[in-house]
Tab-separated table of N, CA and C in Angstrom:
chain	number	residue	atom	x	y	z
N	3	LEU	N	62.803	-106.106	-21.989
N	3	LEU	CA	64.079	-105.999	-21.763
N	3	LEU	C	64.989	-107.389	-21.493
N	4	ASN	N	64.109	-108.085	-20.772
N	4	ASN	CA	64.710	-109.599	-20.342
N	4	ASN	C	64.799	-110.128	-21.836
N	5	GLU	N	63.782	-110.463	-22.553
N	5	GLU	CA	64.142	-111.117	-23.850
N	5	GLU	C	65.655	-110.291	-24.713
N	6	PHE	N	65.446	-108.983	-24.472
N	6	PHE	CA	66.819	-108.396	-25.226
N	6	PHE	C	67.809	-108.934	-24.606
N	7	ALA	N	68.172	-108.653	-23.093
N	7	ALA	CA	69.128	-109.348	-22.297
N	7	ALA	C	69.610	-110.601	-22.641
N	8	ALA	N	68.522	-111.599	-23.015
N	8	ALA	CA	68.969	-113.074	-23.352
N	8	ALA	C	69.410	-113.227	-24.966
N	9	LEU	N	68.915	-112.375	-25.631
N	9	LEU	CA	69.611	-112.372	-27.069
N	9	LEU	C	70.647	-112.149	-26.951
N	10	VAL	N	71.088	-110.704	-26.108
N	10	VAL	CA	72.663	-110.370	-26.039
N	10	VAL	C	73.533	-111.403	-25.364
N	11	ALA	N	73.236	-112.073	-24.417
N	11	ALA	CA	73.696	-112.861	-23.841
N	11	ALA	C	74.147	-114.543	-24.261
N	12	PHE	N	73.244	-114.783	-25.369
N	12	PHE	CA	73.618	-116.021	-26.180
N	12	PHE	C	74.852	-116.016	-26.515
N	13	LYS	N	75.612	-117.247	-26.282
N	13	LYS	CA	76.597	-117.575	-26.798
N	13	LYS	C	76.092	-119.325	-26.900
N	14	GLY	N	76.185	-119.420	-28.359
N	14	GLY	CA	75.916	-120.726	-28.904
N	14	GLY	C	76.978	-121.561	-28.740
N	15	PRO	N	76.844	-122.889	-29.202
N	15	PRO	CA	77.978	-123.629	-29.011
N	15	PRO	C	79.134	-123.450	-30.323
N	16	SER	N	80.457	-123.666	-30.083
N	16	SER	CA	81.339	-123.614	-31.084
N	16	SER	C	81.469	-125.225	-31.564
N	17	PHE	N	81.743	-125.463	-32.732
N	17	PHE	CA	82.001	-126.807	-33.343
N	17	PHE	C	83.087	-127.003	-34.527
N	18	SER	N	83.432	-128.368	-34.342
N	18	SER	CA	84.650	-128.317	-35.294
N	18	SER	C	83.980	-129.761	-35.800
N	19	LEU	N	84.692	-129.669	-37.325
N	19	LEU	CA	84.123	-131.273	-38.140
N	19	LEU	C	85.886	-131.702	-37.965
N	20	THR	N	85.480	-132.884	-37.130
N	20	THR	CA	86.633	-133.282	-36.972
N	20	THR	C	87.360	-134.771	-38.220
N	21	SER	N	86.266	-134.844	-38.817
N	21	SER	CA	86.588	-135.739	-40.295
N	21	SER	C	85.197	-135.985	-40.990
N	22	GLY	N	85.503	-135.940	-42.492
N	22	GLY	CA	84.579	-135.955	-43.289
N	22	GLY	C	83.663	-134.772	-43.572
N	23	ARG	N	82.325	-134.624	-43.789
N	23	ARG	CA	81.689	-133.312	-44.218
N	23	ARG	C	80.404	-133.179	-43.687
N	24	GLY	N	80.077	-131.940	-43.586
N	24	GLY	CA	78.923	-131.682	-43.419
N	24	GLY	C	78.362	-130.434	-43.809
N	25	THR	N	76.977	-130.216	-43.620
N	25	THR	CA	76.234	-128.934	-44.400
N	25	THR	C	75.735	-128.162	-43.376
N	26	LEU	N	75.688	-127.028	-43.329
N	26	LEU	CA	75.337	-126.004	-42.209
N	26	LEU	C	74.386	-125.046	-43.006
N	27	VAL	N	72.888	-125.286	-42.551
N	27	VAL	CA	71.750	-124.382	-43.091
N	27	VAL	C	71.322	-123.213	-42.300
N	28	THR	N	71.176	-121.852	-42.576
N	28	THR	CA	70.891	-120.905	-41.445
N	28	THR	C	70.121	-119.789	-42.397
N	29	ASP	N	69.122	-119.053	-41.976
N	29	ASP	CA	68.619	-118.184	-42.532
N	29	ASP	C	68.919	-117.963	-44.004
N	30	GLY	N	68.529	-118.859	-44.684
N	30	GLY	CA	68.532	-118.406	-46.355
N	30	GLY	C	69.983	-118.795	-46.910
N	31	SER	N	71.072	-119.323	-46.100
N	31	SER	CA	72.358	-119.709	-46.554
N	31	SER	C	72.599	-121.077	-46.239
N	32	VAL	N	73.170	-121.749	-47.401
N	32	VAL	CA	73.675	-123.059	-47.403
N	32	VAL	C	75.032	-123.192	-47.445
N	33	GLU	N	76.000	-123.824	-46.471
N	33	GLU	CA	77.218	-123.805	-46.611
N	33	GLU	C	77.854	-125.257	-46.411
N	34	SER	N	78.567	-125.742	-47.314
N	34	SER	CA	79.183	-127.295	-47.274
N	34	SER	C	80.890	-127.031	-46.400
N	35	LEU	N	80.750	-127.803	-45.359
N	35	LEU	CA	82.068	-127.716	-44.844
N	35	LEU	C	82.884	-129.243	-44.522
N	36	ALA	N	84.037	-128.868	-44.770
N	36	ALA	CA	84.941	-130.216	-44.945
N	36	ALA	C	85.748	-129.981	-43.299
N	37	THR	N	86.397	-131.421	-43.307
N	37	THR	CA	87.326	-131.687	-42.175
N	37	THR	C	88.330	-130.214	-41.771
N	38	SER	N	88.562	-130.007	-40.754
N	38	SER	CA	89.190	-128.547	-40.528
N	38	SER	C	89.507	-128.287	-38.875
N	39	PRO	N	90.425	-128.033	-38.454
N	39	PRO	CA	90.929	-127.701	-37.434
N	39	PRO	C	90.085	-126.643	-36.683
N	40	THR	N	89.466	-125.753	-37.726
N	40	THR	CA	88.854	-124.395	-37.187
N	40	THR	C	87.611	-124.649	-36.364
N	41	ARG	N	87.475	-123.973	-35.535
N	41	ARG	CA	86.498	-124.306	-34.639
N	41	ARG	C	85.350	-122.982	-35.279
N	42	TRP	N	84.109	-123.512	-35.477
N	42	TRP	CA	83.163	-122.208	-35.780
N	42	TRP	C	82.303	-121.818	-34.780
N	43	ASP	N	81.493	-120.798	-34.824
N	43	ASP	CA	80.257	-120.476	-33.564
N	43	ASP	C	79.129	-120.945	-34.502
N	44	LEU	N	78.119	-121.844	-33.740
N	44	LEU	CA	76.737	-121.844	-34.478
N	44	LEU	C	76.056	-120.724	-34.347
N	45	PRO	N	75.310	-120.551	-35.511
N	45	PRO	CA	74.537	-119.332	-35.246
N	45	PRO	C	73.168	-119.569	-34.301
N	46	ARG	N	72.426	-118.504	-33.847
N	46	ARG	CA	71.346	-118.891	-33.019
N	46	ARG	C	70.284	-119.869	-33.195
N	47	THR	N	70.174	-119.711	-34.785
N	47	THR	CA	69.177	-120.956	-35.259
N	47	THR	C	69.926	-121.478	-36.433
N	48	GLY	N	69.081	-122.982	-36.506
N	48	GLY	CA	69.856	-123.666	-38.069
N	48	GLY	C	69.367	-124.995	-38.255
N	49	HIS	N	69.924	-125.941	-38.977
N	49	HIS	CA	70.289	-127.098	-39.420
N	49	HIS	C	71.451	-127.387	-39.926
N	50	PHE	N	71.756	-128.415	-39.407
N	50	PHE	CA	73.110	-129.242	-39.707
N	50	PHE	C	72.893	-130.787	-40.052
N	51	GLU	N	73.695	-131.106	-41.106
N	51	GLU	CA	73.593	-132.439	-41.691
N	51	GLU	C	74.803	-132.863	-41.773
N	52	LEU	N	75.235	-133.896	-41.229
N	52	LEU	CA	76.655	-134.702	-41.247
N	52	LEU	C	76.731	-135.993	-42.000
N	53	GLU	N	77.425	-135.776	-42.982
N	53	GLU	CA	77.686	-137.117	-43.937
N	53	GLU	C	78.164	-138.330	-43.004
N	54	ALA	N	77.798	-139.363	-43.792
N	54	ALA	CA	78.336	-140.718	-43.164
N	54	ALA	C	79.775	-140.903	-42.912
N	55	ILE	N	80.237	-141.426	-42.059
N	55	ILE	CA	81.608	-141.476	-41.801
N	55	ILE	C	82.178	-140.268	-41.263
N	56	SER	N	81.448	-139.264	-41.181
N	56	SER	CA	82.052	-137.977	-40.593
N	56	SER	C	81.933	-137.659	-39.178
N	57	GLU	N	82.736	-137.394	-38.354
N	57	GLU	CA	82.542	-136.719	-37.293
N	57	GLU	C	82.500	-135.238	-36.677
N	58	MET	N	81.910	-134.882	-35.576
N	58	MET	CA	82.213	-133.578	-35.267
N	58	MET	C	81.977	-133.509	-33.894
N	59	GLU	N	82.261	-132.024	-33.204
N	59	GLU	CA	81.856	-131.972	-31.842
N	59	GLU	C	81.382	-130.744	-31.845
N	60	LEU	N	80.605	-130.570	-30.716
N	60	LEU	CA	80.010	-129.335	-30.281
N	60	LEU	C	80.303	-129.076	-28.737
N	61	ARG	N	80.879	-127.779	-28.475
N	61	ARG	CA	81.091	-127.436	-27.175
N	61	ARG	C	80.244	-126.044	-26.772
N	62	TRP	N	79.665	-126.411	-25.555
N	62	TRP	CA	79.337	-125.196	-24.965
N	62	TRP	C	79.874	-124.784	-23.837
N	63	MET	N	80.526	-123.749	-23.941
N	63	MET	CA	81.556	-123.451	-22.985
N	63	MET	C	81.174	-123.149	-21.730
N	64	GLY	N	81.880	-124.218	-20.793
N	64	GLY	CA	81.607	-124.540	-19.427
N	64	GLY	C	80.342	-124.826	-19.101
N	65	LYS	N	79.593	-125.463	-20.003
N	65	LYS	CA	78.337	-126.241	-19.535
N	65	LYS	C	78.150	-128.033	-20.319
N	66	GLY	N	79.056	-128.023	-21.343
N	66	GLY	CA	79.021	-129.457	-21.866
N	66	GLY	C	79.326	-129.516	-23.372
N	67	SER	N	79.449	-130.780	-23.590
N	67	SER	CA	79.707	-130.914	-24.953
N	67	SER	C	79.519	-132.467	-25.652
N	68	MET	N	79.187	-132.192	-27.062
N	68	MET	CA	78.633	-133.313	-27.373
N	68	MET	C	79.644	-133.853	-28.934
N	69	LYS	N	79.561	-135.128	-29.007
N	69	LYS	CA	80.451	-135.652	-30.374
N	69	LYS	C	79.649	-136.206	-30.935
N	70	LEU	N	79.193	-136.262	-32.534
N	70	LEU	CA	78.382	-136.713	-33.158
N	70	LEU	C	79.199	-137.699	-34.534
N	71	GLU	N	78.812	-138.743	-34.547
N	71	GLU	CA	79.377	-139.450	-36.061
N	71	GLU	C	78.096	-139.644	-36.774
N	72	GLY	N	78.575	-139.428	-38.051
N	72	GLY	CA	77.279	-139.284	-39.026
N	72	GLY	C	77.107	-140.909	-39.806
N	73	PRO	N	75.991	-140.732	-40.139
N	73	PRO	CA	75.248	-139.513	-40.832
N	73	PRO	C	74.516	-139.180	-39.700
N	74	ALA	N	74.352	-137.769	-39.207
N	74	ALA	CA	73.493	-137.194	-38.212
N	74	ALA	C	72.726	-136.018	-39.130
N	75	ALA	N	71.976	-135.532	-38.124
N	75	ALA	CA	71.275	-134.355	-38.444
N	75	ALA	C	70.295	-133.668	-37.357
N	76	PHE	N	70.481	-132.363	-37.138
N	76	PHE	CA	69.855	-131.947	-36.042
N	76	PHE	C	69.544	-130.592	-36.305
N	77	ASP	N	68.567	-130.051	-35.407
N	77	ASP	CA	68.248	-128.641	-35.723
N	77	ASP	C	68.157	-127.984	-34.377
N	78	TRP	N	68.173	-126.379	-34.216
N	78	TRP	CA	68.388	-125.980	-32.917
N	78	TRP	C	67.923	-124.760	-33.332
N	79	GLU	N	67.489	-123.846	-31.952
N	79	GLU	CA	66.907	-122.723	-31.934
N	79	GLU	C	67.335	-121.939	-30.679
N	80	GLY	N	68.361	-121.505	-30.358
N	80	GLY	CA	68.755	-120.918	-28.868
N	80	GLY	C	69.349	-121.549	-28.317
N	81	ASP	N	69.251	-121.803	-26.825
N	81	ASP	CA	70.155	-122.221	-25.976
N	81	ASP	C	69.468	-123.286	-25.541
N	82	PRO	N	69.918	-124.707	-25.447
N	82	PRO	CA	69.130	-125.842	-24.781
N	82	PRO	C	69.430	-125.956	-23.456
N	83	PHE	N	70.379	-125.033	-22.869
N	83	PHE	CA	70.542	-125.132	-21.314
N	83	PHE	C	69.552	-124.244	-20.712
N	84	GLY	N	69.121	-125.141	-19.668
N	84	GLY	CA	67.985	-124.260	-18.604
N	84	GLY	C	66.894	-123.782	-19.115
N	85	VAL	N	66.409	-124.484	-20.359
N	85	VAL	CA	65.389	-124.063	-21.352
N	85	VAL	C	64.134	-124.522	-20.378
N	86	SER	N	62.952	-123.674	-20.160
N	86	SER	CA	61.734	-124.120	-19.315
N	86	SER	C	60.626	-124.382	-20.151
N	87	SER	N	60.769	-124.073	-21.509
N	87	SER	CA	59.647	-124.458	-22.505
N	87	SER	C	59.935	-124.768	-23.706
N	88	GLY	N	59.778	-126.411	-23.953
N	88	GLY	CA	60.178	-126.681	-25.430
N	88	GLY	C	61.178	-127.278	-25.250
N	89	VAL	N	61.695	-127.539	-26.706
N	89	VAL	CA	62.996	-128.285	-26.976
N	89	VAL	C	63.675	-127.161	-27.999
N	90	SER	N	65.060	-126.940	-27.763
N	90	SER	CA	65.580	-125.971	-28.660
N	90	SER	C	66.605	-126.849	-29.611
N	91	PHE	N	66.970	-127.675	-29.100
N	91	PHE	CA	67.950	-128.725	-29.837
N	91	PHE	C	67.411	-130.081	-30.134
N	92	ARG	N	67.061	-130.478	-31.386
N	92	ARG	CA	66.275	-131.479	-31.529
N	92	ARG	C	67.239	-132.371	-32.958
N	93	LEU	N	67.547	-133.745	-32.052
N	93	LEU	CA	68.124	-134.499	-33.215
N	93	LEU	C	67.152	-135.220	-33.792
N	94	ILE	N	67.573	-135.272	-35.146
N	94	ILE	CA	66.666	-135.687	-36.197
N	94	ILE	C	67.109	-137.329	-36.460
N	95	GLN	N	68.380	-137.599	-36.681
N	95	GLN	CA	69.089	-138.832	-36.629
N	95	GLN	C	70.675	-138.488	-36.292
N	96	ALA	N	71.294	-139.665	-35.889
N	96	ALA	CA	72.583	-139.890	-35.682
N	96	ALA	C	72.936	-141.250	-35.562
N	97	SER	N	74.271	-141.681	-36.091
N	97	SER	CA	74.831	-142.967	-35.405
N	97	SER	C	75.069	-143.367	-34.315
N	98	ASP	N	75.734	-142.017	-33.650
N	98	ASP	CA	76.481	-142.731	-32.266
N	98	ASP	C	76.918	-140.926	-31.632
N	99	ILE	N	76.521	-140.858	-30.536
N	99	ILE	CA	76.733	-139.558	-29.744
N	99	ILE	C	77.150	-140.053	-28.537
N	100	TYR	N	77.924	-138.947	-28.069
N	100	TYR	CA	78.632	-138.758	-26.856
N	100	TYR	C	78.104	-137.514	-26.261
N	101	LEU	N	77.665	-137.425	-25.127
N	101	LEU	CA	77.184	-136.280	-24.479
N	101	LEU	C	77.573	-135.998	-23.212
N	102	GLU	N	78.365	-135.144	-23.011
N	102	GLU	CA	78.926	-134.692	-21.491
N	102	GLU	C	78.148	-133.466	-20.995
N	103	ILE	N	77.547	-133.415	-19.804
N	103	ILE	CA	76.921	-132.130	-19.586
N	103	ILE	C	77.359	-131.862	-18.046
N	104	ARG	N	78.188	-130.488	-17.881
N	104	ARG	CA	78.839	-130.505	-16.620
N	104	ARG	C	78.008	-129.576	-15.557
N	105	ARG	N	77.159	-128.416	-16.516
N	105	ARG	CA	76.264	-127.496	-15.929
N	105	ARG	C	75.047	-127.827	-16.693
N	106	GLY	N	74.204	-128.270	-16.266
N	106	GLY	CA	72.730	-128.355	-17.114
N	106	GLY	C	71.760	-127.664	-16.322
N	107	PRO	N	70.500	-127.777	-16.844
N	107	PRO	CA	69.817	-129.168	-17.375
N	107	PRO	C	70.069	-128.803	-18.658
N	108	MET	N	70.506	-129.905	-19.554
N	108	MET	CA	70.258	-129.566	-20.844
N	108	MET	C	68.875	-130.217	-21.324
N	109	VAL	N	68.051	-129.785	-22.560
N	109	VAL	CA	66.690	-130.581	-22.739
N	109	VAL	C	67.294	-130.765	-24.652
N	110	LEU	N	67.149	-132.175	-24.546
N	110	LEU	CA	67.512	-132.387	-25.977
N	110	LEU	C	66.152	-133.450	-26.676
N	111	GLY	N	65.749	-132.729	-27.869
N	111	GLY	CA	64.863	-133.831	-28.407
N	111	GLY	C	65.322	-134.916	-29.377
N	112	LEU	N	64.918	-135.832	-29.140
N	112	LEU	CA	65.464	-137.199	-29.795
N	112	LEU	C	64.029	-137.737	-30.807
N	113	PRO	N	64.462	-138.453	-31.885
N	113	PRO	CA	63.643	-139.230	-32.764
N	113	PRO	C	62.501	-139.694	-31.892
N	114	GLY	N	61.167	-139.690	-32.461
N	114	GLY	CA	59.951	-140.107	-31.847
N	114	GLY	C	59.423	-139.088	-31.061
N	115	GLN	N	59.624	-138.139	-31.127
N	115	GLN	CA	59.159	-136.609	-30.144
N	115	GLN	C	59.443	-136.972	-28.729
N	116	VAL	N	60.706	-137.708	-28.399
N	116	VAL	CA	61.033	-138.008	-27.243
N	116	VAL	C	61.893	-137.078	-26.620
N	117	GLU	N	61.595	-136.466	-25.414
N	117	GLU	CA	62.217	-135.252	-24.802
N	117	GLU	C	63.050	-135.899	-23.361
N	118	LEU	N	64.421	-135.563	-23.790
N	118	LEU	CA	65.918	-135.968	-22.800
N	118	LEU	C	66.103	-134.865	-22.068
N	119	THR	N	66.228	-134.758	-20.753
N	119	THR	CA	66.534	-133.683	-19.767
N	119	THR	C	67.854	-134.444	-19.185
N	120	VAL	N	68.918	-133.806	-19.327
N	120	VAL	CA	70.294	-134.151	-18.434
N	120	VAL	C	70.447	-133.102	-17.796
N	121	ALA	N	70.642	-133.283	-16.110
N	121	ALA	CA	71.148	-132.444	-15.131
N	121	ALA	C	72.710	-132.061	-15.380
N	122	SER	N	73.412	-133.452	-15.089
N	122	SER	CA	74.777	-133.594	-15.188
N	122	SER	C	75.239	-134.844	-15.700
N	123	GLY	N	76.010	-135.196	-16.420
N	123	GLY	CA	76.520	-136.707	-16.662
N	123	GLY	C	77.221	-136.847	-17.938
N	124	ILE	N	77.282	-138.220	-18.396
N	124	ILE	CA	77.904	-138.683	-19.428
N	124	ILE	C	76.941	-139.673	-19.931
N	125	LEU	N	76.567	-139.525	-21.296
N	125	LEU	CA	75.630	-140.586	-22.021
N	125	LEU	C	76.075	-140.827	-23.523
N	126	GLN	N	75.591	-142.048	-23.694
N	126	GLN	CA	75.839	-142.326	-24.998
N	126	GLN	C	74.480	-142.754	-26.020
N	127	ILE	N	74.249	-142.421	-27.078
N	127	ILE	CA	73.263	-142.432	-27.749
N	127	ILE	C	73.441	-143.264	-29.094
N	128	GLU	N	73.159	-144.704	-29.377
N	128	GLU	CA	73.726	-145.367	-30.350
N	128	GLU	C	72.403	-145.830	-31.125
N	129	LYS	N	72.618	-145.731	-32.310
N	129	LYS	CA	71.407	-146.059	-33.462
N	129	LYS	C	71.741	-147.733	-33.887
N	130	ALA	N	70.806	-148.376	-33.644
N	130	ALA	CA	70.860	-149.847	-34.272
N	130	ALA	C	70.561	-149.964	-35.423
N	131	SER	N	70.860	-150.896	-36.103
N	131	SER	CA	70.542	-151.102	-37.480
N	131	SER	C	69.034	-151.320	-37.643
N	132	SER	N	68.305	-151.381	-36.601
N	132	SER	CA	66.776	-151.879	-36.287
N	132	SER	C	66.115	-150.599	-36.525
N	133	GLY	N	66.736	-149.112	-36.589
N	133	GLY	CA	66.216	-147.889	-36.404
N	133	GLY	C	66.161	-147.636	-34.971
N	134	LYS	N	66.113	-148.366	-34.134
N	134	LYS	CA	65.887	-148.320	-32.527
N	134	LYS	C	67.345	-147.518	-32.289
N	135	TYR	N	66.882	-146.654	-31.054
N	135	TYR	CA	68.193	-146.057	-30.428
N	135	TYR	C	68.326	-146.667	-28.777
N	136	SER	N	69.405	-146.741	-28.601
N	136	SER	CA	69.919	-147.206	-27.218
N	136	SER	C	70.173	-145.896	-26.417
N	137	LEU	N	69.781	-145.463	-25.378
N	137	LEU	CA	70.058	-144.541	-24.638
N	137	LEU	C	70.884	-144.902	-23.182
N	138	SER	N	72.174	-144.602	-23.034
N	138	SER	CA	72.776	-145.654	-21.871
N	138	SER	C	73.434	-144.152	-20.956
N	139	SER	N	73.072	-144.317	-19.680
N	139	SER	CA	73.478	-143.218	-18.851
N	139	SER	C	75.141	-143.885	-18.165
N	140	LEU	N	76.061	-143.300	-18.676
N	140	LEU	CA	77.656	-143.970	-18.431
N	140	LEU	C	77.932	-143.157	-16.890
N	141	GLY	N	77.398	-142.339	-16.424
N	141	GLY	CA	77.469	-141.662	-14.963
N	141	GLY	C	76.931	-140.362	-14.962
N	142	GLY	N	76.754	-139.767	-13.602
N	142	GLY	CA	76.225	-138.527	-13.317
N	142	GLY	C	74.845	-138.823	-12.782
N	143	ALA	N	74.140	-137.759	-12.910
N	143	ALA	CA	72.634	-137.596	-12.337
N	143	ALA	C	71.858	-138.369	-13.268
N	144	PRO	N	70.773	-138.764	-12.549
N	144	PRO	CA	69.895	-140.052	-13.324
N	144	PRO	C	69.249	-138.965	-14.589
N	145	LEU	N	68.925	-139.602	-16.053
N	145	LEU	CA	68.147	-138.733	-16.943
N	145	LEU	C	66.600	-139.038	-16.687
N	146	ASP	N	66.203	-137.940	-17.348
N	146	ASP	CA	64.780	-137.762	-17.385
N	146	ASP	C	64.154	-137.895	-18.647
N	147	VAL	N	63.886	-139.104	-18.997
N	147	VAL	CA	63.275	-138.939	-20.486
N	147	VAL	C	61.638	-139.234	-20.518
N	148	ALA	N	61.103	-138.088	-21.449
N	148	ALA	CA	59.577	-138.170	-21.487
N	148	ALA	C	59.444	-138.617	-22.944
N	149	VAL	N	58.512	-139.723	-22.904
N	149	VAL	CA	58.129	-140.497	-23.957
N	149	VAL	C	56.520	-140.224	-24.430
N	150	PRO	N	56.396	-139.849	-25.409
N	150	PRO	CA	54.553	-139.816	-25.634
N	150	PRO	C	53.960	-141.240	-25.997
N	151	THR	N	53.040	-141.373	-25.270
N	151	THR	CA	52.050	-142.387	-25.512
N	151	THR	C	50.881	-142.058	-25.797
N	152	ALA	N	49.969	-142.961	-26.113
N	152	ALA	CA	48.567	-142.681	-26.555
N	152	ALA	C	47.525	-141.867	-25.252
N	153	LYS	N	48.310	-142.302	-24.269
N	153	LYS	CA	47.585	-141.776	-22.774
N	153	LYS	C	48.341	-140.457	-22.373
N	154	GLY	N	49.272	-139.943	-23.169
N	154	GLY	CA	49.910	-138.790	-22.738
N	154	GLY	C	51.421	-138.977	-22.612
N	155	ILE	N	52.298	-138.218	-21.724
N	155	ILE	CA	53.717	-138.278	-21.782
N	155	ILE	C	53.962	-139.238	-20.477
N	156	THR	N	54.751	-140.199	-20.809
N	156	THR	CA	55.367	-141.024	-19.445
N	156	THR	C	56.760	-140.458	-19.211
N	157	HIS	N	57.168	-140.362	-18.056
N	157	HIS	CA	58.405	-139.837	-17.625
N	157	HIS	C	59.214	-141.365	-17.176
N	158	VAL	N	60.278	-141.565	-17.567
N	158	VAL	CA	61.257	-142.678	-17.470
N	158	VAL	C	62.349	-142.225	-16.923
N	159	THR	N	62.873	-142.906	-15.803
N	159	THR	CA	64.198	-142.367	-15.186
N	159	THR	C	65.185	-143.399	-15.686
N	160	VAL	N	66.265	-142.855	-16.255
N	160	VAL	CA	67.632	-143.734	-16.374
N	160	VAL	C	68.768	-143.667	-15.569
N	161	ARG	N	69.131	-144.290	-14.576
N	161	ARG	CA	70.198	-144.290	-13.736
N	161	ARG	C	71.309	-144.400	-14.427
N	162	PRO	N	72.583	-144.234	-13.553
N	162	PRO	CA	73.867	-144.443	-14.150
N	162	PRO	C	74.017	-145.740	-14.436
N	163	GLY	N	74.712	-146.464	-15.205
N	163	GLY	CA	74.760	-147.946	-15.699
N	163	GLY	C	73.439	-148.448	-16.093
N	164	ARG	N	72.470	-147.903	-16.603
N	164	ARG	CA	71.677	-148.358	-17.330
N	164	ARG	C	71.134	-147.867	-18.537
N	165	SER	N	70.188	-148.609	-19.370
N	165	SER	CA	69.926	-148.223	-20.561
N	165	SER	C	68.865	-148.124	-21.079
N	166	LEU	N	68.006	-147.462	-21.925
N	166	LEU	CA	66.729	-147.515	-22.221
N	166	LEU	C	66.754	-147.401	-24.112
N	167	TRP	N	66.200	-148.623	-24.710
N	167	TRP	CA	65.533	-148.677	-25.858
N	167	TRP	C	64.883	-147.776	-26.321
N	168	ILE	N	64.892	-146.811	-27.376
N	168	ILE	CA	63.680	-145.941	-27.797
N	168	ILE	C	63.436	-146.607	-29.425
N	169	ASP	N	61.834	-146.711	-29.735
N	169	ASP	CA	61.626	-147.101	-31.155
N	169	ASP	C	60.975	-145.829	-31.629
N	170	PRO	N	61.651	-145.051	-32.392
N	170	PRO	CA	61.050	-143.719	-32.946
N	170	PRO	C	59.850	-144.207	-34.086
N	171	ASP	N	59.775	-145.440	-34.952
N	171	ASP	CA	58.764	-145.933	-35.421
N	171	ASP	C	57.602	-145.868	-34.965
N	172	ALA	N	57.757	-147.002	-33.875
N	172	ALA	CA	56.714	-147.459	-32.841
N	172	ALA	C	56.027	-145.905	-32.568
N	173	LEU	N	56.760	-144.817	-31.877
N	173	LEU	CA	56.146	-143.950	-31.195
N	173	LEU	C	55.541	-142.977	-32.108
N	174	ASN	N	55.975	-143.053	-33.182
N	174	ASN	CA	55.256	-142.006	-34.274
N	174	ASN	C	53.852	-142.723	-35.200
N	175	ARG	N	53.537	-143.909	-34.533
N	175	ARG	CA	52.365	-144.140	-35.222
N	175	ARG	C	50.984	-143.883	-34.773
């Protein structure tokens, strides 16, 4: 019954494509989208690809928002807020992301099997030409970053005003 209640209560983010083009892939369907003032609701699971020089915004009502600049790609399954086991929103790639969390926590998967937990705050994730990602906490609660190492998972705290470089290629070796 609790699982059924969670399914009924699920309200995923709405999104808008503010410039450029994107592709939404869900349960056997592929939909090409172009710039539009329309806000769409993301289904419970899927994959999204944002083309280069494109921008999109996702909004989780009352919880947070995310702005992405392409090229970008992400997968999701369910609600990334308050998730107690596993990542339900995984970023595959992105040029630039701004994330504001008002009511967390939100668990976000990053390239290199890194997991980021945001209780509340504002952060920016930028991809450098080297392929590394800069994770910058712009304000709010400290970020918890779980980084895979040869000895297991290492947790790193990123305090407001600080940054952390993540090298997905080095972590995937």
